[in-house]
Amino acid sequence: MKNEIKIFEQKNIRSVYDEEKDKWYFSVVDIIEVLTESKEPRKYWSVLKTRLKREGSRLTTICSQLKMQAADGKFYKTDALDVEGCLRLVQSVPSPKAEPVKQWLAKTGYERMKEMADPSTAIDRARETYKKLGRSEKWIQQRMMGQETRNKLTDYWKDHEITKNEEFAILTNIIHQEWSGVSVKEHKNLKGLKSQNLRDHMSEAELIFTALAELSTRQAAENQNATGMEENKKAAKIGGNIAKHAKQEYEQRTGGKVVTGKNFLPKRDKLKDLKE
């Protein structure tokens, strides 16, 4: 299973790719939120689910319970549907966005087939998405390099007895806390983020020091052949500490702060958060 955030009209839709079934699954609540713009999409889905059961619809029976990351950074079991199920869901919810969502879902399935044939298309698609969101070329380059560094670290963990999502989250938080001085959750709160991906809202400097911390962690782990949680925790602290000292020197010489509350949220989302 591979968790990923997909974007529809600047709205985050959590998704999971099942490699065995070769299928994307999407969070039902997130699709509902896009279709209805409801402030309580979970409640909307709960009421709709009851009605569909009463009507004898198969939609509720084909829902899968898959772990997806929530706003608090933890992973919880979430109602999810594949592309076909999501198309059925769209038909059950009156919405002016029904047709755009259908096209988006169909495109998602098609893009996955292209990515399997040529993995470089996934990188190109990510670049295009970031461009549409207004990111600079320098930022995009740093984001992509940081992701490659992150992937190499998680690959090392997978090969050295780190298998659970909770373990990945714990190690990631140790690295982040060590170099930045705040936890992942605190960093997201500082930026006013909820379900959004923290790295997608980092500055170039934040991305650079995150990548340095994760690169240093992997190299420390490889040097010690760290295996299991306890040994990899020690490597995580070493890697985070290396980036911490580099950050302190950077801040001292430039007079600027690396960790900030700046983000790339659309103006309407910023206003909404301020009202809440």
Short mmCIF file of C-alpha atoms in Angstrom, two decimals:
data_model
loop_
_atom_site.label_atom_id
_atom_site.label_comp_id
_atom_site.label_asym_id
_atom_site.label_seq_id
_atom_site.Cartn_x
_atom_site.Cartn_y
_atom_site.Cartn_z
CA MET A 1 0.00 0.00 0.00
CA LYS A 2 1.27 3.45 -0.94
CA ASN A 3 -0.33 6.56 0.58
CA GLU A 4 -0.46 9.68 -1.54
CA ILE A 5 -2.23 13.03 -1.61
CA LYS A 6 -3.87 13.85 -4.93
CA ILE A 7 -5.15 17.29 -5.80
CA PHE A 8 -8.49 18.29 -7.30
CA GLU A 9 -8.96 22.05 -7.74
CA GLN A 10 -6.43 22.70 -4.92
CA LYS A 11 -8.30 20.34 -2.59
CA ASN A 12 -6.41 17.43 -1.08
CA ILE A 13 -7.84 13.97 -1.69
CA ARG A 14 -6.14 11.18 0.22
CA SER A 15 -5.47 8.07 -1.80
CA VAL A 16 -3.87 4.67 -1.42
CA TYR A 17 -2.39 2.57 -4.19
CA ASP A 18 -2.76 -1.19 -3.76
CA GLU A 19 0.12 -2.75 -5.69
CA GLU A 20 -1.32 -6.28 -5.52
CA LYS A 21 -4.66 -5.22 -7.03
CA ASP A 22 -3.06 -2.47 -9.13
CA LYS A 23 -5.77 -0.03 -8.03
CA TRP A 24 -6.09 3.43 -6.57
CA TYR A 25 -8.46 3.86 -3.62
CA PHE A 26 -9.73 7.29 -2.59
CA SER A 27 -11.03 8.63 0.71
CA VAL A 28 -14.82 8.76 0.50
CA VAL A 29 -14.99 11.66 2.96
CA ASP A 30 -12.56 13.70 0.86
CA ILE A 31 -14.58 13.06 -2.33
CA ILE A 32 -17.76 14.02 -0.46
CA GLU A 33 -16.14 17.25 0.70
CA VAL A 34 -15.18 18.17 -2.87
CA LEU A 35 -18.64 17.35 -4.24
CA THR A 36 -20.68 19.06 -1.53
CA GLU A 37 -18.27 21.65 -0.04
CA SER A 38 -19.82 20.57 3.25
CA LYS A 39 -18.16 21.70 6.46
CA GLU A 40 -19.07 18.30 7.95
CA PRO A 41 -18.31 15.77 5.18
CA ARG A 42 -18.10 12.87 7.67
CA LYS A 43 -21.61 13.57 8.90
CA TYR A 44 -22.84 13.92 5.31
CA TRP A 45 -21.32 10.53 4.42
CA SER A 46 -22.80 8.92 7.52
CA VAL A 47 -26.32 10.08 6.58
CA LEU A 48 -25.82 9.13 2.92
CA LYS A 49 -24.49 5.70 3.89
CA THR A 50 -27.61 5.01 5.96
CA ARG A 51 -29.86 6.05 3.07
CA LEU A 52 -27.94 3.92 0.56
CA LYS A 53 -28.17 0.86 2.83
CA ARG A 54 -31.91 1.39 3.14
CA GLU A 55 -32.20 1.58 -0.64
CA GLY A 56 -30.21 -1.63 -1.06
CA SER A 57 -27.26 0.03 -2.80
CA ARG A 58 -24.07 -2.03 -3.10
CA LEU A 59 -21.93 1.07 -2.69
CA THR A 60 -21.55 0.68 1.07
CA THR A 61 -20.64 -3.00 0.78
CA ILE A 62 -17.75 -2.37 -1.63
CA CYS A 63 -16.12 0.22 0.65
CA SER A 64 -12.70 -0.77 1.93
CA GLN A 65 -11.30 0.27 5.29
CA LEU A 66 -7.79 1.52 4.54
CA LYS A 67 -5.35 3.40 6.74
CA MET A 68 -4.92 7.02 5.67
CA GLN A 69 -3.19 9.93 7.34
CA ALA A 70 -5.47 12.31 9.23
CA ALA A 71 -4.97 15.98 10.09
CA ASP A 72 -3.19 15.01 13.34
CA GLY A 73 -0.52 13.14 11.38
CA LYS A 74 -1.67 9.70 12.54
CA PHE A 75 -3.05 6.93 10.33
CA TYR A 76 -6.63 5.77 10.83
CA LYS A 77 -8.89 3.32 9.02
CA THR A 78 -10.92 5.30 6.52
CA ASP A 79 -13.76 4.40 4.14
CA ALA A 80 -12.24 4.18 0.66
CA LEU A 81 -13.47 3.34 -2.84
CA ASP A 82 -11.69 2.45 -6.06
CA VAL A 83 -12.26 4.53 -9.21
CA GLU A 84 -15.37 2.54 -10.20
CA GLY A 85 -16.83 2.90 -6.70
CA CYS A 86 -16.09 6.65 -6.65
CA LEU A 87 -17.94 7.04 -9.95
CA ARG A 88 -20.96 5.36 -8.34
CA LEU A 89 -20.61 7.67 -5.36
CA VAL A 90 -20.61 10.73 -7.63
CA GLN A 91 -23.91 9.55 -9.12
CA SER A 92 -25.42 9.39 -5.62
CA VAL A 93 -24.50 12.97 -4.67
CA PRO A 94 -26.19 15.90 -6.45
CA SER A 95 -23.37 18.31 -7.24
CA PRO A 96 -22.35 20.79 -9.97
CA LYS A 97 -18.86 19.31 -9.65
CA ALA A 98 -20.00 15.80 -10.56
CA GLU A 99 -18.74 15.89 -14.15
CA PRO A 100 -15.32 17.48 -13.37
CA VAL A 101 -14.79 14.90 -10.61
CA LYS A 102 -15.69 12.05 -13.00
CA GLN A 103 -13.17 13.33 -15.54
CA TRP A 104 -10.54 13.71 -12.83
CA LEU A 105 -11.07 10.13 -11.63
CA ALA A 106 -10.89 8.75 -15.16
CA LYS A 107 -7.70 10.71 -15.78
CA THR A 108 -6.17 9.38 -12.56
CA GLY A 109 -6.67 5.79 -13.70
CA TYR A 110 -5.24 6.56 -17.13
CA GLU A 111 -2.21 8.33 -15.65
CA ARG A 112 -1.43 5.31 -13.49
CA MET A 113 -1.30 3.09 -16.59
CA LYS A 114 1.10 5.56 -18.25
CA GLU A 115 3.28 5.65 -15.13
CA MET A 116 3.60 1.86 -15.12
CA ALA A 117 4.76 1.92 -18.74
CA ASP A 118 7.07 4.91 -18.17
CA PRO A 119 7.78 5.88 -14.51
CA SER A 120 9.24 9.24 -15.60
CA THR A 121 5.69 10.42 -16.41
CA ALA A 122 4.91 10.41 -12.67
CA ILE A 123 7.76 12.88 -12.10
CA ASP A 124 6.59 15.05 -14.99
CA ARG A 125 3.04 15.04 -13.64
CA ALA A 126 4.23 16.09 -10.18
CA ARG A 127 6.19 18.97 -11.72
CA GLU A 128 3.16 20.14 -13.68
CA THR A 129 0.98 19.98 -10.57
CA TYR A 130 3.41 22.12 -8.58
CA LYS A 131 3.64 24.62 -11.46
CA LYS A 132 -0.15 24.94 -11.50
CA LEU A 133 -0.02 25.63 -7.78
CA GLY A 134 2.37 28.51 -8.41
CA ARG A 135 5.64 27.00 -7.17
CA SER A 136 8.90 28.33 -8.62
CA GLU A 137 11.28 26.17 -10.65
CA LYS A 138 13.87 26.36 -7.83
CA TRP A 139 11.29 25.24 -5.27
CA ILE A 140 10.14 22.36 -7.49
CA GLN A 141 13.73 21.22 -8.03
CA GLN A 142 14.38 21.24 -4.29
CA ARG A 143 11.11 19.42 -3.57
CA MET A 144 11.90 16.66 -6.07
CA MET A 145 15.48 16.24 -4.79
CA GLY A 146 14.18 16.11 -1.23
CA GLN A 147 11.68 13.42 -2.19
CA GLU A 148 14.43 11.31 -3.74
CA THR A 149 16.45 11.62 -0.53
CA ARG A 150 13.37 10.67 1.49
CA ASN A 151 12.69 7.62 -0.70
CA LYS A 152 16.23 6.32 -0.25
CA LEU A 153 15.87 6.63 3.52
CA THR A 154 12.52 4.83 3.66
CA ASP A 155 13.91 2.10 1.38
CA TYR A 156 16.74 1.60 3.88
CA TRP A 157 14.24 1.39 6.75
CA LYS A 158 12.12 -1.16 4.89
CA ASP A 159 15.18 -3.34 4.37
CA HIS A 160 16.13 -3.11 8.06
CA GLU A 161 13.02 -4.27 9.91
CA ILE A 162 10.97 -1.06 9.83
CA THR A 163 7.62 -2.13 8.45
CA LYS A 164 4.74 -0.38 10.22
CA ASN A 165 3.39 3.05 9.30
CA GLU A 166 3.61 4.05 12.97
CA GLU A 167 7.33 3.22 13.01
CA PHE A 168 7.99 5.35 9.91
CA ALA A 169 6.08 8.22 11.55
CA ILE A 170 8.02 7.93 14.82
CA LEU A 171 11.42 7.93 13.11
CA THR A 172 10.43 10.82 10.84
CA ASN A 173 9.30 12.83 13.84
CA ILE A 174 12.57 12.17 15.71
CA ILE A 175 14.58 13.51 12.76
CA HIS A 176 12.29 16.52 12.37
CA GLN A 177 12.21 17.39 16.06
CA GLU A 178 15.99 17.11 16.28
CA TRP A 179 16.86 19.46 13.41
CA SER A 180 13.95 21.92 13.56
CA GLY A 181 13.20 22.09 17.28
CA VAL A 182 9.51 21.33 16.68
CA SER A 183 7.57 18.14 16.00
CA VAL A 184 5.95 17.50 12.63
CA LYS A 185 2.55 18.27 14.17
CA GLU A 186 3.80 21.52 15.73
CA HIS A 187 5.37 22.55 12.42
CA LYS A 188 2.05 21.94 10.63
CA ASN A 189 0.18 23.91 13.29
CA LEU A 190 2.66 26.77 12.90
CA LYS A 191 1.83 26.90 9.19
CA GLY A 192 -1.91 26.58 9.77
CA LEU A 193 -2.09 23.22 7.96
CA LYS A 194 -4.61 20.47 8.57
CA SER A 195 -4.65 17.52 6.14
CA GLN A 196 -2.13 19.16 3.78
CA ASN A 197 1.33 17.70 3.23
CA LEU A 198 3.85 19.67 5.32
CA ARG A 199 6.62 19.39 2.72
CA ASP A 200 4.40 20.89 0.04
CA HIS A 201 4.23 24.03 2.19
CA MET A 202 7.89 24.28 3.20
CA SER A 203 10.19 27.07 2.05
CA GLU A 204 13.31 26.22 0.05
CA ALA A 205 15.37 26.47 3.25
CA GLU A 206 13.05 24.14 5.17
CA LEU A 207 13.21 21.61 2.32
CA ILE A 208 17.01 21.81 2.19
CA PHE A 209 17.49 21.19 5.92
CA THR A 210 14.88 18.41 5.92
CA ALA A 211 16.78 16.70 3.10
CA LEU A 212 20.12 17.21 4.88
CA ALA A 213 18.72 15.64 8.05
CA GLU A 214 17.35 12.62 6.17
CA LEU A 215 20.49 12.17 4.08
CA SER A 216 22.62 12.30 7.25
CA THR A 217 20.27 9.83 8.97
CA ARG A 218 20.58 7.31 6.16
CA GLN A 219 24.35 7.59 6.03
CA ALA A 220 24.62 7.24 9.82
CA ALA A 221 22.32 4.20 9.70
CA GLU A 222 24.29 2.61 6.87
CA ASN A 223 27.58 3.23 8.70
CA GLN A 224 26.23 1.45 11.79
CA ASN A 225 24.11 -1.07 9.83
CA ALA A 226 21.21 0.10 12.04
CA THR A 227 18.46 -2.52 12.22
CA GLY A 228 15.14 -2.34 14.03
CA MET A 229 13.55 0.60 15.81
CA GLU A 230 16.02 1.24 18.62
CA GLU A 231 19.11 1.35 16.41
CA ASN A 232 17.36 3.46 13.77
CA LYS A 233 16.15 5.88 16.45
CA LYS A 234 19.80 6.53 17.36
CA ALA A 235 20.67 7.11 13.69
CA ALA A 236 17.69 9.46 13.36
CA LYS A 237 18.96 11.58 16.25
CA ILE A 238 22.45 11.71 14.75
CA GLY A 239 21.12 12.77 11.34
CA GLY A 240 18.78 15.36 12.81
CA ASN A 241 21.56 16.74 14.99
CA ILE A 242 23.88 17.25 12.01
CA ALA A 243 21.21 19.33 10.25
CA LYS A 244 20.46 21.19 13.49
CA HIS A 245 24.03 22.50 13.75
CA ALA A 246 24.00 23.48 10.07
CA LYS A 247 20.70 25.32 10.62
CA GLN A 248 22.07 27.20 13.61
CA GLU A 249 25.10 28.37 11.59
CA TYR A 250 22.85 29.38 8.69
CA GLU A 251 20.58 31.42 10.96
CA GLN A 252 23.52 33.06 12.72
CA ARG A 253 25.18 34.14 9.48
CA THR A 254 22.02 35.17 7.55
CA GLY A 255 19.96 36.58 10.40
CA GLY A 256 16.91 34.69 9.15
CA LYS A 257 14.82 31.86 10.59
CA VAL A 258 14.54 28.53 8.79
CA VAL A 259 11.35 27.26 10.41
CA THR A 260 8.51 29.71 9.74
CA GLY A 261 4.72 29.85 9.57
CA LYS A 262 4.71 30.69 5.85
CA ASN A 263 2.69 28.39 3.60
CA PHE A 264 1.23 28.14 0.10
CA LEU A 265 -2.43 27.88 1.09
CA PRO A 266 -4.88 29.52 -1.35
CA LYS A 267 -6.25 32.85 -0.07
CA ARG A 268 -9.75 31.48 0.43
CA ASP A 269 -8.41 28.65 2.63
CA LYS A 270 -6.39 31.15 4.70
CA LEU A 271 -9.50 33.26 5.26
CA LYS A 272 -11.50 30.16 6.15
CA ASP A 273 -8.87 29.09 8.71
CA LEU A 274 -8.78 32.57 10.23
CA LYS A 275 -12.59 32.55 10.62
CA GLU A 276 -12.48 29.10 12.26
#
